[in-house]
Amino acid sequence: MNNESNNGVYIAFNAAGVAAALFLLALSLWLAPVDLSTKGYWGMGIVLLMASLVNLVKYRTDDRHNQEIVRQLEQAKNEKILKDYVGNQ
């Protein structure tokens, strides 16, 4: 099976899960027996938490990508050093 289609399925499943969670969270916030100001405070907390989670995932992904690039560069450098050393003998 194609890896790109697997990623699409995972992304769609996760997007549906996030949409369902947000809907249910909004519904429970709407029906909570508290003042409107408390609901607003909770809503702001939820939005800020989601933004923080998105940023965390993005930065972790970027960091892993950068580490992979550095690893590939170091591997290519080591291969070139070995090739030059073996070629001189």
PDB file of C-alpha atoms in Angstrom, residues 26 29-44:
ATOM      1  CA  ALA A  26     -17.750  23.448  22.993  1.00  0.00           C
ATOM      2  CA  LEU A  29     -18.763  24.537  27.750  1.00  0.00           C
ATOM      3  CA  TRP A  30     -22.058  25.927  26.409  1.00  0.00           C
ATOM      4  CA  LEU A  31     -24.106  23.753  28.771  1.00  0.00           C
ATOM      5  CA  ALA A  32     -21.900  24.321  31.851  1.00  0.00           C
ATOM      6  CA  PRO A  33     -23.863  25.959  34.696  1.00  0.00           C
ATOM      7  CA  VAL A  34     -21.387  28.820  35.215  1.00  0.00           C
ATOM      8  CA  ASP A  35     -21.237  32.531  34.414  1.00  0.00           C
ATOM      9  CA  LEU A  36     -20.429  33.709  30.907  1.00  0.00           C
ATOM     10  CA  SER A  37     -17.132  35.204  32.102  1.00  0.00           C
ATOM     11  CA  THR A  38     -16.047  31.794  33.431  1.00  0.00           C
ATOM     12  CA  LYS A  39     -17.004  30.159  30.136  1.00  0.00           C
ATOM     13  CA  GLY A  40     -14.935  32.771  28.294  1.00  0.00           C
ATOM     14  CA  TYR A  41     -11.960  32.130  30.562  1.00  0.00           C
ATOM     15  CA  TRP A  42     -12.213  28.380  29.972  1.00  0.00           C
ATOM     16  CA  GLY A  43     -12.595  28.968  26.224  1.00  0.00           C
ATOM     17  CA  MET A  44      -9.455  31.120  26.115  1.00  0.00           C
TER      18      MET A  44
END
